[in-house]
Amino acid sequence: MRPLRKTCLVENNTSILPAVQSLLPQLGREDTAAIVTHLPRLKARLAHLSAAMPGMQHSIAIKTNPHAQLLRTLVEFGYGLEAASIEEVRRAKAAGCPVNQIIFDSPVKTRHEIAEVAYEKGMLVNVNTLAELKRFPSDATCILGIRINPQVHAGSPEMFDVSKNESKFGVPISQQSDLIQAALNYPVNALHIHSGSQMQNLDAQKEALIGLREVAIAINTQSPGKINTLDIGGGLPSEPLQAQTKMSIYGAMVQEVFRGTSFKLVTEFGQWVHAPAGFAISAIEYVVRPDRVFIHLGADFFMRDAYTRARPFPLAVVSAEGVLRQGEERPFDIAGPLCFAGDYLAHKKNLPGDLEENDLLIVDETGANTYALWSRHCSRTVPSYWAWDGNSIVKWSERQTIGF
Ligand SMILES: Cc1ncc(COP(=O)(O)O)c(C=O)c1O
């Protein structure tokens, strides 16, 4: 475990302690937990993405964090949005995203949904199967793309690996002649891949990018200029703000693969952008000696972590007055509030041994795939949502009940 205080005290420009100290006096009796977006970190992340992959359209995956104000913020910063459902398309439009910066990627679009987007001029709509192409009118004004399964093994964990041969996502690249024929027969102008989330193997991803480029060139050889847009998806795992080497390496790789071509390149990152740009705090409700604390965020907020494997979130504890606990550390199990045995954020994590009831646990780097996956289990309300701009903290949304 990386103790949080090393990041938050040493790194002044990304410290979260001032944000926590501004937040605490504003919390009400019901606010046993709160969720925060850290805007300076978000800006830093986006700036690094744009520098690593210049001249490309970056549409950030809504599914990673769909908070309405966060989407508006991304749009204000000049970024597009990638939608995995028609509901997300509507969220993107409500956030003010220009239609030509929206990508629609649902694998199961209905005829009604297709009718809703077909004449959205410039929206990139990627079909998941060749059968889906038949549902689009021949005079559609959206940009029609075909999702290709690159059939590489980019090292994503099993649950997030969408490029296996039997994947439900995209047309297998091995069916190249069908793909080329379909692109020639329909008003297709784009191709898309997303090899999987948390890719570990960039060499395999390079193969996928080369495959994508070669299919596009093969189509354009028969019909010059037919494919003009290539969407390379997202999939890079998060990495620390202090050393964003993976994105630099990946950016250089993408530029190398497409050097000398004139395709418009589009990306759809989620986790890499959002993960470090948020944190959460929870009251420590009970301290059960010798080694267990109970908090107010469990499998409802940390859904993936409780049900699969917990991410190594940096942790710290402050007193109710916002003073960092610095006592000698010892291992604790961190139990959530839900009524089932697996509801733990983590086991055997070092926390300061002098922590007490009413202290607050700070869980850092929770910006991705947490709030977005909020679970109704046990009907607990969703915590209030805040944003820190480096100087002050503002409330983006109230604590809320989810309708059933
Ligand atoms: C089609 C598509 N694009 C982009 C993403 C974002 O992926 P990541 O958060 O790994 O960057 C996903 C994630 O599931 C996806 O399915």
Tab-separated table of C-alpha atoms and ligand atoms in Angstrom, residues 59-61 63-64 82-84 105 147 160 162 169 192-194 196-199 231 233-237 267-273 304 368-369, ligand 1:
chain	number	residue	atom	x	y	z
A	59	SER	CA	-13.798	11.774	-26.179
A	60	ILE	CA	-13.766	10.708	-22.545
A	61	ALA	CA	-15.772	7.587	-21.593
A	63	LYS	CA	-19.338	5.268	-18.092
A	64	THR	CA	-16.224	5.866	-15.994
A	82	GLU	CA	-17.984	8.628	-25.431
A	83	ALA	CA	-21.413	7.113	-24.735
A	84	ALA	CA	-22.036	3.421	-24.100
A	105	ASP	CA	-20.728	2.745	-28.850
A	147	ARG	CA	-16.085	-1.898	-34.396
A	160	PHE	CA	-12.336	-6.524	-19.146
A	162	VAL	CA	-12.927	-7.689	-25.037
A	169	PHE	CA	-17.558	-6.958	-29.123
A	192	HIS	CA	-13.072	1.370	-34.264
A	193	ILE	CA	-11.184	-0.813	-31.817
A	194	HIS	CA	-11.152	-0.940	-28.026
A	196	GLY	CA	-9.932	-3.969	-23.400
A	197	SER	CA	-9.481	-2.074	-20.175
A	198	GLN	CA	-6.329	-2.083	-18.043
A	199	MET	CA	-4.182	-3.265	-20.951
A	231	ASP	CA	-11.235	5.370	-33.251
A	233	GLY	CA	-10.663	3.325	-27.954
A	234	GLY	CA	-9.265	3.688	-24.434
A	235	GLY	CA	-7.933	0.983	-22.154
A	236	LEU	CA	-4.781	2.342	-20.548
A	237	PRO	CA	-4.564	1.486	-16.836
A	267	THR	CA	-9.640	8.138	-28.482
A	268	GLU	CA	-12.032	7.059	-25.698
A	269	PHE	CA	-10.075	6.970	-22.439
A	270	GLY	CA	-11.881	6.524	-19.138
A	271	GLN	CA	-9.933	5.113	-16.257
A	272	TRP	CA	-6.556	6.648	-17.075
A	273	VAL	CA	-8.097	10.136	-17.100
A	304	ARG	CA	-15.677	-3.642	-8.477
A	368	ALA	CA	-12.940	5.983	-11.962
A	369	ASN	CA	-15.570	3.254	-11.875
B	1	LIG	C1	-15.875	0.967	-26.060
B	1	LIG	C2	-15.153	1.472	-24.871
B	1	LIG	N1	-14.420	2.574	-25.011
B	1	LIG	C3	-13.747	3.097	-23.948
B	1	LIG	C4	-13.791	2.504	-22.704
B	1	LIG	C5	-12.996	3.108	-21.565
B	1	LIG	O1	-12.031	2.217	-21.169
B	1	LIG	P1	-10.933	2.598	-20.089
B	1	LIG	O2	-11.644	3.119	-18.897
B	1	LIG	O3	-10.238	1.318	-19.827
B	1	LIG	O4	-10.045	3.629	-20.724
B	1	LIG	C6	-14.547	1.333	-22.523
B	1	LIG	C7	-14.594	0.657	-21.217
B	1	LIG	O5	-15.241	-0.299	-20.964
B	1	LIG	C8	-15.232	0.795	-23.644
B	1	LIG	O6	-15.972	-0.305	-23.525
